[in-house]
Amino acid sequence: MSNREVVVLSVGGVRFVTRASTLQQFPESRLARMLNEEDREFKLVNGEFFVDRDGTLFSYIMDFLRTLQVSLPTDFSDYQRLRREAEFYGLYPLADLLSQEHLLRPRLEILEVHFSLQEMQAFFRIFGSCSTTVGTLAEQITVFTGQQSGQSWNSPFPSQKPLVPLPLERPSHHDVAFHCGTDYSAGDQFVARYVSIKPDNRKLINGTNVLGLLLDTLLKDGFRLISTRTVSSEEKVECYSFERTRRPAGLTVTVNQTPGSSGAAQAKRSQVQKGK
């Protein structure tokens, strides 16, 4: 039976089909011993192994055996029950990861966009609870500057004149600041600042247009607008608040086969960072 390539299990009435090698990822587990009919909890009926356990939770057990990674839905809450199932099957590396529930739970991200208009310029400051998200957003935003003749707020981008990219202000890891528009320099000369937000290729000078593009970018990235308020009526500062449920980093187990261990698996815990 241990040499059988395809194995069928019925767990609490839910049918699973997998490879024997998948069940043997951890040779000391009950699932691996099941293939040799060494565990009475598993009954072989009409060529299928039957076990009276939770079939829904077993789907996460199978996903772990196939990927060696714990990745749970954002609405998952049965951590203790899944850990109990992992212990029943003798998958102690999985049970160990599930004991670190705080690493597996989804996290709520909060992000605020402060926007103000002052004459011919618009000022932006973005605050975020997750520094990684703020850093990623900062990489998408580029500010270009150049001295233009007769430039005004609504004038089109003068493609014939080169613009110089400017670094964004990063007061801390959790916020980023920039501004756009025009400022009087000398004579009929104006210093103009344009903003580009990837993947959009446009260079925008109008602050209202930049705000619209920024908000649209956040919405497409999974954020939800939860409130809009005026922070300062005198300075004309508006605040747009967003939230997003962020999946945690996946937790993975590395299995090493060591000489002389009779195929016993050693598990080591590590984190796999996922991009946002």
PDB file of C-alpha atoms in Angstrom:
ATOM      1  CA  MET A   1       0.000   0.000   0.000  1.00  0.00           C
ATOM      2  CA  SER A   2       2.916   2.397   0.696  1.00  0.00           C
ATOM      3  CA  ASN A   3       3.931   2.223  -2.972  1.00  0.00           C
ATOM      4  CA  ARG A   4       0.483   3.291  -4.168  1.00  0.00           C
ATOM      5  CA  GLU A   5       0.803   6.523  -6.184  1.00  0.00           C
ATOM      6  CA  VAL A   6      -2.743   7.879  -5.800  1.00  0.00           C
ATOM      7  CA  VAL A   7      -4.527   7.792  -2.433  1.00  0.00           C
ATOM      8  CA  VAL A   8      -8.192   8.525  -1.745  1.00  0.00           C
ATOM      9  CA  LEU A   9      -9.298   9.689   1.701  1.00  0.00           C
ATOM     10  CA  SER A  10     -12.781  10.261   3.071  1.00  0.00           C
ATOM     11  CA  VAL A  11     -12.509  12.670   5.999  1.00  0.00           C
ATOM     12  CA  GLY A  12     -15.833  13.198   7.746  1.00  0.00           C
ATOM     13  CA  GLY A  13     -17.566  12.408   4.456  1.00  0.00           C
ATOM     14  CA  VAL A  14     -15.448  14.826   2.370  1.00  0.00           C
ATOM     15  CA  ARG A  15     -13.420  13.060  -0.320  1.00  0.00           C
ATOM     16  CA  PHE A  16      -9.780  13.952  -1.053  1.00  0.00           C
ATOM     17  CA  VAL A  17      -7.524  12.576  -3.780  1.00  0.00           C
ATOM     18  CA  THR A  18      -3.776  13.051  -3.474  1.00  0.00           C
ATOM     19  CA  ARG A  19      -0.393  11.436  -4.040  1.00  0.00           C
ATOM     20  CA  ALA A  20       1.160   9.113  -1.532  1.00  0.00           C
ATOM     21  CA  SER A  21       4.310  11.262  -1.607  1.00  0.00           C
ATOM     22  CA  THR A  22       2.260  14.240  -0.400  1.00  0.00           C
ATOM     23  CA  LEU A  23       1.079  12.321   2.656  1.00  0.00           C
ATOM     24  CA  GLN A  24       4.663  11.204   3.307  1.00  0.00           C
ATOM     25  CA  GLN A  25       6.082  14.737   3.614  1.00  0.00           C
ATOM     26  CA  PHE A  26       6.432  14.048   7.350  1.00  0.00           C
ATOM     27  CA  PRO A  27       7.261  10.329   7.665  1.00  0.00           C
ATOM     28  CA  GLU A  28       6.548  10.234  11.400  1.00  0.00           C
ATOM     29  CA  SER A  29       3.009  11.597  10.998  1.00  0.00           C
ATOM     30  CA  ARG A  30      -0.103   9.432  11.267  1.00  0.00           C
ATOM     31  CA  LEU A  31      -0.952  10.147   7.639  1.00  0.00           C
ATOM     32  CA  ALA A  32       2.341   8.629   6.515  1.00  0.00           C
ATOM     33  CA  ARG A  33       1.870   5.609   8.777  1.00  0.00           C
ATOM     34  CA  MET A  34      -1.681   5.243   7.466  1.00  0.00           C
ATOM     35  CA  LEU A  35      -0.314   4.110   4.101  1.00  0.00           C
ATOM     36  CA  ASN A  36       1.187   1.056   5.800  1.00  0.00           C
ATOM     37  CA  GLU A  37      -2.105   0.401   7.596  1.00  0.00           C
ATOM     38  CA  GLU A  38      -0.366   0.952  10.929  1.00  0.00           C
ATOM     39  CA  ASP A  39      -3.041   3.212  12.449  1.00  0.00           C
ATOM     40  CA  ARG A  40      -6.464   1.908  13.454  1.00  0.00           C
ATOM     41  CA  GLU A  41      -8.054   5.359  13.286  1.00  0.00           C
ATOM     42  CA  PHE A  42      -7.947   5.065   9.496  1.00  0.00           C
ATOM     43  CA  LYS A  43     -10.240   2.417   8.062  1.00  0.00           C
ATOM     44  CA  LEU A  44      -9.644   1.127   4.529  1.00  0.00           C
ATOM     45  CA  VAL A  45     -13.094   0.762   2.934  1.00  0.00           C
ATOM     46  CA  ASN A  46     -13.463  -0.068  -0.770  1.00  0.00           C
ATOM     47  CA  GLY A  47      -9.986   1.229  -1.511  1.00  0.00           C
ATOM     48  CA  GLU A  48     -10.530   4.529   0.354  1.00  0.00           C
ATOM     49  CA  PHE A  49      -9.164   5.513   3.738  1.00  0.00           C
ATOM     50  CA  PHE A  50     -11.901   6.722   6.059  1.00  0.00           C
ATOM     51  CA  VAL A  51     -11.339   8.809   9.199  1.00  0.00           C
ATOM     52  CA  ASP A  52     -14.026  10.387  11.350  1.00  0.00           C
ATOM     53  CA  ARG A  53     -12.605  13.926  11.562  1.00  0.00           C
ATOM     54  CA  ASP A  54     -13.512  17.405  10.286  1.00  0.00           C
ATOM     55  CA  GLY A  55     -13.371  17.364   6.481  1.00  0.00           C
ATOM     56  CA  THR A  56     -13.478  21.150   6.063  1.00  0.00           C
ATOM     57  CA  LEU A  57     -10.419  21.695   8.270  1.00  0.00           C
ATOM     58  CA  PHE A  58      -8.627  18.804   6.554  1.00  0.00           C
ATOM     59  CA  SER A  59      -8.567  20.871   3.351  1.00  0.00           C
ATOM     60  CA  TYR A  60      -6.129  23.234   5.119  1.00  0.00           C
ATOM     61  CA  ILE A  61      -4.096  20.208   6.248  1.00  0.00           C
ATOM     62  CA  MET A  62      -3.826  19.089   2.629  1.00  0.00           C
ATOM     63  CA  ASP A  63      -2.873  22.565   1.462  1.00  0.00           C
ATOM     64  CA  PHE A  64      -0.069  22.598   4.018  1.00  0.00           C
ATOM     65  CA  LEU A  65       1.222  19.178   2.905  1.00  0.00           C
ATOM     66  CA  ARG A  66       1.226  20.295  -0.722  1.00  0.00           C
ATOM     67  CA  THR A  67       2.900  23.675  -0.210  1.00  0.00           C
ATOM     68  CA  LEU A  68       4.576  23.392   3.228  1.00  0.00           C
ATOM     69  CA  GLN A  69       3.053  26.799   3.902  1.00  0.00           C
ATOM     70  CA  VAL A  70       0.255  28.083   6.109  1.00  0.00           C
ATOM     71  CA  SER A  71      -1.940  30.544   4.216  1.00  0.00           C
ATOM     72  CA  LEU A  72      -5.438  31.005   5.637  1.00  0.00           C
ATOM     73  CA  PRO A  73      -8.436  33.058   4.433  1.00  0.00           C
ATOM     74  CA  THR A  74      -8.810  36.546   5.881  1.00  0.00           C
ATOM     75  CA  ASP A  75     -12.042  35.503   7.626  1.00  0.00           C
ATOM     76  CA  PHE A  76     -10.568  32.344   9.189  1.00  0.00           C
ATOM     77  CA  SER A  77     -11.013  32.076  12.972  1.00  0.00           C
ATOM     78  CA  ASP A  78     -10.764  28.358  13.925  1.00  0.00           C
ATOM     79  CA  TYR A  79      -7.066  28.455  14.834  1.00  0.00           C
ATOM     80  CA  GLN A  80      -7.441  26.275  17.938  1.00  0.00           C
ATOM     81  CA  ARG A  81      -9.554  23.657  16.153  1.00  0.00           C
ATOM     82  CA  LEU A  82      -7.122  23.494  13.206  1.00  0.00           C
ATOM     83  CA  ARG A  83      -4.214  23.174  15.622  1.00  0.00           C
ATOM     84  CA  ARG A  84      -6.025  20.295  17.337  1.00  0.00           C
ATOM     85  CA  GLU A  85      -6.490  18.591  13.965  1.00  0.00           C
ATOM     86  CA  ALA A  86      -2.803  19.065  13.135  1.00  0.00           C
ATOM     87  CA  GLU A  87      -1.854  17.442  16.443  1.00  0.00           C
ATOM     88  CA  PHE A  88      -4.230  14.541  15.758  1.00  0.00           C
ATOM     89  CA  TYR A  89      -2.518  13.822  12.434  1.00  0.00           C
ATOM     90  CA  GLY A  90       0.908  14.107  14.040  1.00  0.00           C
ATOM     91  CA  LEU A  91       1.826  17.217  12.032  1.00  0.00           C
ATOM     92  CA  TYR A  92       3.555  19.001  14.885  1.00  0.00           C
ATOM     93  CA  PRO A  93       5.422  21.542  12.710  1.00  0.00           C
ATOM     94  CA  LEU A  94       2.006  22.771  11.505  1.00  0.00           C
ATOM     95  CA  ALA A  95       0.655  22.803  15.063  1.00  0.00           C
ATOM     96  CA  ASP A  96       3.698  24.847  16.100  1.00  0.00           C
ATOM     97  CA  LEU A  97       3.021  27.450  13.418  1.00  0.00           C
ATOM     98  CA  LEU A  98      -0.654  27.649  14.361  1.00  0.00           C
ATOM     99  CA  SER A  99       0.320  28.358  17.964  1.00  0.00           C
ATOM    100  CA  GLN A 100       1.690  31.679  16.674  1.00  0.00           C
ATOM    101  CA  GLU A 101      -1.794  32.879  15.893  1.00  0.00           C
ATOM    102  CA  HIS A 102      -0.805  36.557  15.966  1.00  0.00           C
ATOM    103  CA  LEU A 103       1.418  36.016  12.904  1.00  0.00           C
ATOM    104  CA  LEU A 104      -1.384  34.410  10.914  1.00  0.00           C
ATOM    105  CA  ARG A 105      -4.244  36.788  11.641  1.00  0.00           C
ATOM    106  CA  PRO A 106      -5.052  39.433   8.997  1.00  0.00           C
ATOM    107  CA  ARG A 107      -4.158  42.995   9.965  1.00  0.00           C
ATOM    108  CA  LEU A 108      -6.206  46.113   9.422  1.00  0.00           C
ATOM    109  CA  GLU A 109      -4.274  48.869   7.661  1.00  0.00           C
ATOM    110  CA  ILE A 110      -5.184  52.525   8.103  1.00  0.00           C
ATOM    111  CA  LEU A 111      -4.043  55.174   5.621  1.00  0.00           C
ATOM    112  CA  GLU A 112      -4.798  58.909   5.519  1.00  0.00           C
ATOM    113  CA  VAL A 113      -4.297  61.428   2.714  1.00  0.00           C
ATOM    114  CA  HIS A 114      -4.047  65.070   3.791  1.00  0.00           C
ATOM    115  CA  PHE A 115      -4.645  67.509   0.946  1.00  0.00           C
ATOM    116  CA  SER A 116      -4.520  71.323   0.925  1.00  0.00           C
ATOM    117  CA  LEU A 117      -4.721  74.031  -1.734  1.00  0.00           C
ATOM    118  CA  GLN A 118      -2.719  77.230  -1.343  1.00  0.00           C
ATOM    119  CA  GLU A 119      -2.972  79.660  -4.257  1.00  0.00           C
ATOM    120  CA  MET A 120      -1.402  77.873  -7.256  1.00  0.00           C
ATOM    121  CA  GLN A 121       0.026  74.892  -5.335  1.00  0.00           C
ATOM    122  CA  ALA A 122      -1.385  71.720  -3.815  1.00  0.00           C
ATOM    123  CA  PHE A 123       0.232  69.938  -0.867  1.00  0.00           C
ATOM    124  CA  PHE A 124      -0.080  66.241  -0.046  1.00  0.00           C
ATOM    125  CA  ARG A 125       0.919  64.231   3.006  1.00  0.00           C
ATOM    126  CA  ILE A 126       0.159  60.524   3.303  1.00  0.00           C
ATOM    127  CA  PHE A 127       0.207  58.711   6.655  1.00  0.00           C
ATOM    128  CA  GLY A 128      -0.006  54.893   6.903  1.00  0.00           C
ATOM    129  CA  SER A 129      -0.040  52.353   9.724  1.00  0.00           C
ATOM    130  CA  CYS A 130       2.068  49.961   7.623  1.00  0.00           C
ATOM    131  CA  SER A 131       5.490  51.329   6.663  1.00  0.00           C
ATOM    132  CA  THR A 132       5.843  48.767   3.843  1.00  0.00           C
ATOM    133  CA  THR A 133       2.680  50.037   2.161  1.00  0.00           C
ATOM    134  CA  VAL A 134       3.816  53.668   2.473  1.00  0.00           C
ATOM    135  CA  GLY A 135       7.200  52.749   1.011  1.00  0.00           C
ATOM    136  CA  THR A 136       5.609  50.950  -1.930  1.00  0.00           C
ATOM    137  CA  LEU A 137       3.315  53.906  -2.605  1.00  0.00           C
ATOM    138  CA  ALA A 138       6.273  56.306  -2.442  1.00  0.00           C
ATOM    139  CA  GLU A 139       8.004  54.261  -5.156  1.00  0.00           C
ATOM    140  CA  GLN A 140       4.987  54.799  -7.416  1.00  0.00           C
ATOM    141  CA  ILE A 141       5.017  58.605  -7.047  1.00  0.00           C
ATOM    142  CA  THR A 142       7.493  60.837  -8.887  1.00  0.00           C
ATOM    143  CA  VAL A 143       7.646  64.644  -8.724  1.00  0.00           C
ATOM    144  CA  PHE A 144       9.215  66.532 -11.644  1.00  0.00           C
ATOM    145  CA  THR A 145      10.261  70.170 -11.582  1.00  0.00           C
ATOM    146  CA  GLY A 146      11.383  72.740 -14.102  1.00  0.00           C
ATOM    147  CA  GLN A 147      11.383  76.475 -14.787  1.00  0.00           C
ATOM    148  CA  GLN A 148       8.765  77.459 -17.316  1.00  0.00           C
ATOM    149  CA  SER A 149       7.801  80.666 -19.112  1.00  0.00           C
ATOM    150  CA  GLY A 150       4.285  81.992 -18.659  1.00  0.00           C
ATOM    151  CA  GLN A 151       3.285  78.841 -16.807  1.00  0.00           C
ATOM    152  CA  SER A 152      -0.115  78.719 -15.128  1.00  0.00           C
ATOM    153  CA  TRP A 153      -2.055  76.179 -13.114  1.00  0.00           C
ATOM    154  CA  ASN A 154      -3.987  74.682 -16.009  1.00  0.00           C
ATOM    155  CA  SER A 155      -1.348  74.943 -18.722  1.00  0.00           C
ATOM    156  CA  PRO A 156      -0.507  71.702 -20.506  1.00  0.00           C
ATOM    157  CA  PHE A 157       2.754  69.880 -19.831  1.00  0.00           C
ATOM    158  CA  PRO A 158       5.499  71.591 -21.907  1.00  0.00           C
ATOM    159  CA  SER A 159       7.121  68.522 -23.441  1.00  0.00           C
ATOM    160  CA  GLN A 160       9.770  70.591 -25.212  1.00  0.00           C
ATOM    161  CA  LYS A 161      11.482  71.488 -21.933  1.00  0.00           C
ATOM    162  CA  PRO A 162      13.253  68.899 -19.787  1.00  0.00           C
ATOM    163  CA  LEU A 163      12.028  68.265 -16.259  1.00  0.00           C
ATOM    164  CA  VAL A 164      14.109  67.081 -13.331  1.00  0.00           C
ATOM    165  CA  PRO A 165      12.767  64.391 -10.928  1.00  0.00           C
ATOM    166  CA  LEU A 166      12.789  65.336  -7.241  1.00  0.00           C
ATOM    167  CA  PRO A 167      12.982  63.030  -4.216  1.00  0.00           C
ATOM    168  CA  LEU A 168       9.870  62.834  -2.074  1.00  0.00           C
ATOM    169  CA  GLU A 169       9.937  64.008   1.508  1.00  0.00           C
ATOM    170  CA  ARG A 170       9.917  61.105   3.973  1.00  0.00           C
ATOM    171  CA  PRO A 171       9.508  62.588   7.484  1.00  0.00           C
ATOM    172  CA  SER A 172       9.320  59.012   8.809  1.00  0.00           C
ATOM    173  CA  HIS A 173       8.813  55.433   7.603  1.00  0.00           C
ATOM    174  CA  HIS A 174       5.073  55.928   8.034  1.00  0.00           C
ATOM    175  CA  ASP A 175       4.493  59.041   5.935  1.00  0.00           C
ATOM    176  CA  VAL A 176       5.437  60.748   2.692  1.00  0.00           C
ATOM    177  CA  ALA A 177       4.938  64.341   1.518  1.00  0.00           C
ATOM    178  CA  PHE A 178       5.058  66.173  -1.824  1.00  0.00           C
ATOM    179  CA  HIS A 179       3.454  69.094  -3.636  1.00  0.00           C
ATOM    180  CA  CYS A 180       2.652  70.208  -7.156  1.00  0.00           C
ATOM    181  CA  GLY A 181       1.623  73.345  -9.017  1.00  0.00           C
ATOM    182  CA  THR A 182       3.439  76.564  -9.927  1.00  0.00           C
ATOM    183  CA  ASP A 183       5.344  79.175  -7.983  1.00  0.00           C
ATOM    184  CA  TYR A 184       6.396  82.628  -9.210  1.00  0.00           C
ATOM    185  CA  SER A 185      10.157  82.903  -9.815  1.00  0.00           C
ATOM    186  CA  ALA A 186      11.187  86.072 -11.698  1.00  0.00           C
ATOM    187  CA  GLY A 187       9.797  88.056 -14.583  1.00  0.00           C
ATOM    188  CA  ASP A 188       7.457  85.765 -16.471  1.00  0.00           C
ATOM    189  CA  GLN A 189       9.270  82.658 -15.178  1.00  0.00           C
ATOM    190  CA  PHE A 190       7.526  80.069 -13.012  1.00  0.00           C
ATOM    191  CA  VAL A 191       8.818  77.021 -11.189  1.00  0.00           C
ATOM    192  CA  ALA A 192       6.462  74.170 -12.018  1.00  0.00           C
ATOM    193  CA  ARG A 193       6.051  70.826 -10.270  1.00  0.00           C
ATOM    194  CA  TYR A 194       4.344  67.884 -11.922  1.00  0.00           C
ATOM    195  CA  VAL A 195       3.322  64.598 -10.302  1.00  0.00           C
ATOM    196  CA  SER A 196       3.257  61.172 -11.936  1.00  0.00           C
ATOM    197  CA  ILE A 197       1.765  58.095 -10.214  1.00  0.00           C
ATOM    198  CA  LYS A 198       2.517  54.654 -11.694  1.00  0.00           C
ATOM    199  CA  PRO A 199       1.196  52.867 -13.631  1.00  0.00           C
ATOM    200  CA  ASP A 200      -0.346  56.082 -15.036  1.00  0.00           C
ATOM    201  CA  ASN A 201       2.203  57.807 -17.301  1.00  0.00           C
ATOM    202  CA  ARG A 202       0.744  61.321 -17.166  1.00  0.00           C
ATOM    203  CA  LYS A 203       2.550  64.228 -15.519  1.00  0.00           C
ATOM    204  CA  LEU A 204      -0.109  66.273 -13.723  1.00  0.00           C
ATOM    205  CA  ILE A 205       0.247  69.808 -12.376  1.00  0.00           C
ATOM    206  CA  ASN A 206      -3.320  70.425 -11.228  1.00  0.00           C
ATOM    207  CA  GLY A 207      -3.639  69.408  -7.564  1.00  0.00           C
ATOM    208  CA  THR A 208      -7.268  68.310  -7.914  1.00  0.00           C
ATOM    209  CA  ASN A 209      -6.326  65.985 -10.767  1.00  0.00           C
ATOM    210  CA  VAL A 210      -3.426  64.551  -8.759  1.00  0.00           C
ATOM    211  CA  LEU A 211      -5.756  63.967  -5.802  1.00  0.00           C
ATOM    212  CA  GLY A 212      -8.248  62.139  -8.004  1.00  0.00           C
ATOM    213  CA  LEU A 213      -5.541  59.905  -9.448  1.00  0.00           C
ATOM    214  CA  LEU A 214      -4.086  59.201  -5.994  1.00  0.00           C
ATOM    215  CA  LEU A 215      -7.460  58.216  -4.518  1.00  0.00           C
ATOM    216  CA  ASP A 216      -8.228  56.043  -7.535  1.00  0.00           C
ATOM    217  CA  THR A 217      -4.840  54.309  -7.153  1.00  0.00           C
ATOM    218  CA  LEU A 218      -5.571  53.487  -3.506  1.00  0.00           C
ATOM    219  CA  LEU A 219      -9.027  52.126  -4.314  1.00  0.00           C
ATOM    220  CA  LYS A 220      -7.598  49.873  -7.025  1.00  0.00           C
ATOM    221  CA  ASP A 221      -5.015  48.636  -4.494  1.00  0.00           C
ATOM    222  CA  GLY A 222      -7.749  47.286  -2.239  1.00  0.00           C
ATOM    223  CA  PHE A 223      -8.262  50.233   0.116  1.00  0.00           C
ATOM    224  CA  ARG A 224     -11.754  51.384   1.081  1.00  0.00           C
ATOM    225  CA  LEU A 225     -12.614  55.035   1.669  1.00  0.00           C
ATOM    226  CA  ILE A 226     -14.205  55.243   5.134  1.00  0.00           C
ATOM    227  CA  SER A 227     -14.394  58.985   5.806  1.00  0.00           C
ATOM    228  CA  THR A 228     -13.706  62.475   4.482  1.00  0.00           C
ATOM    229  CA  ARG A 229     -13.298  65.411   6.823  1.00  0.00           C
ATOM    230  CA  THR A 230     -11.884  68.932   7.019  1.00  0.00           C
ATOM    231  CA  VAL A 231      -8.872  69.048   9.330  1.00  0.00           C
ATOM    232  CA  SER A 232      -8.364  72.808   9.161  1.00  0.00           C
ATOM    233  CA  SER A 233     -10.855  75.162   7.531  1.00  0.00           C
ATOM    234  CA  GLU A 234      -8.404  78.089   7.777  1.00  0.00           C
ATOM    235  CA  GLU A 235      -5.616  76.228   5.966  1.00  0.00           C
ATOM    236  CA  LYS A 236      -8.121  74.362   3.761  1.00  0.00           C
ATOM    237  CA  VAL A 237      -6.751  70.932   4.725  1.00  0.00           C
ATOM    238  CA  GLU A 238      -8.912  67.935   3.865  1.00  0.00           C
ATOM    239  CA  CYS A 239      -8.339  64.407   5.146  1.00  0.00           C
ATOM    240  CA  TYR A 240      -9.348  61.212   3.318  1.00  0.00           C
ATOM    241  CA  SER A 241      -9.225  58.092   5.495  1.00  0.00           C
ATOM    242  CA  PHE A 242      -8.869  54.582   4.054  1.00  0.00           C
ATOM    243  CA  GLU A 243      -8.673  51.071   5.476  1.00  0.00           C
ATOM    244  CA  ARG A 244      -7.683  47.690   4.066  1.00  0.00           C
ATOM    245  CA  THR A 245      -7.484  44.180   5.475  1.00  0.00           C
ATOM    246  CA  ARG A 246      -3.972  42.981   4.772  1.00  0.00           C
ATOM    247  CA  ARG A 247      -3.057  39.327   4.543  1.00  0.00           C
ATOM    248  CA  PRO A 248      -0.130  38.377   6.770  1.00  0.00           C
ATOM    249  CA  ALA A 249       3.162  37.034   5.566  1.00  0.00           C
ATOM    250  CA  GLY A 250       2.937  33.318   4.791  1.00  0.00           C
ATOM    251  CA  LEU A 251       4.583  30.966   7.273  1.00  0.00           C
ATOM    252  CA  THR A 252       6.448  28.063   5.756  1.00  0.00           C
ATOM    253  CA  VAL A 253       8.188  24.923   6.968  1.00  0.00           C
ATOM    254  CA  THR A 254      11.435  23.686   5.449  1.00  0.00           C
ATOM    255  CA  VAL A 255      11.808  19.906   5.522  1.00  0.00           C
ATOM    256  CA  ASN A 256      15.369  18.554   5.567  1.00  0.00           C
ATOM    257  CA  GLN A 257      16.159  14.894   5.119  1.00  0.00           C
ATOM    258  CA  THR A 258      19.283  14.159   7.190  1.00  0.00           C
ATOM    259  CA  PRO A 259      21.532  11.096   6.700  1.00  0.00           C
ATOM    260  CA  GLY A 260      20.918   8.333   9.201  1.00  0.00           C
ATOM    261  CA  SER A 261      17.530   9.688  10.224  1.00  0.00           C
ATOM    262  CA  SER A 262      15.532   6.919   8.468  1.00  0.00           C
ATOM    263  CA  GLY A 263      13.732   9.566   6.460  1.00  0.00           C
ATOM    264  CA  ALA A 264      12.540  11.493   9.500  1.00  0.00           C
ATOM    265  CA  ALA A 265      11.657  15.078   8.677  1.00  0.00           C
ATOM    266  CA  GLN A 266      13.106  18.031  10.522  1.00  0.00           C
ATOM    267  CA  ALA A 267      11.032  21.188  10.450  1.00  0.00           C
ATOM    268  CA  LYS A 268      12.339  24.723  10.643  1.00  0.00           C
ATOM    269  CA  ARG A 269      10.122  27.773  10.838  1.00  0.00           C
ATOM    270  CA  SER A 270      10.642  30.755   8.572  1.00  0.00           C
ATOM    271  CA  GLN A 271       8.656  33.580   7.001  1.00  0.00           C
ATOM    272  CA  VAL A 272       7.961  34.182   3.349  1.00  0.00           C
ATOM    273  CA  GLN A 273       7.322  37.874   2.712  1.00  0.00           C
ATOM    274  CA  LYS A 274       4.562  38.648   0.217  1.00  0.00           C
ATOM    275  CA  GLY A 275       4.305  41.874  -1.679  1.00  0.00           C
ATOM    276  CA  LYS A 276       1.449  44.030  -1.033  1.00  0.00           C
TER     277      LYS A 276
END
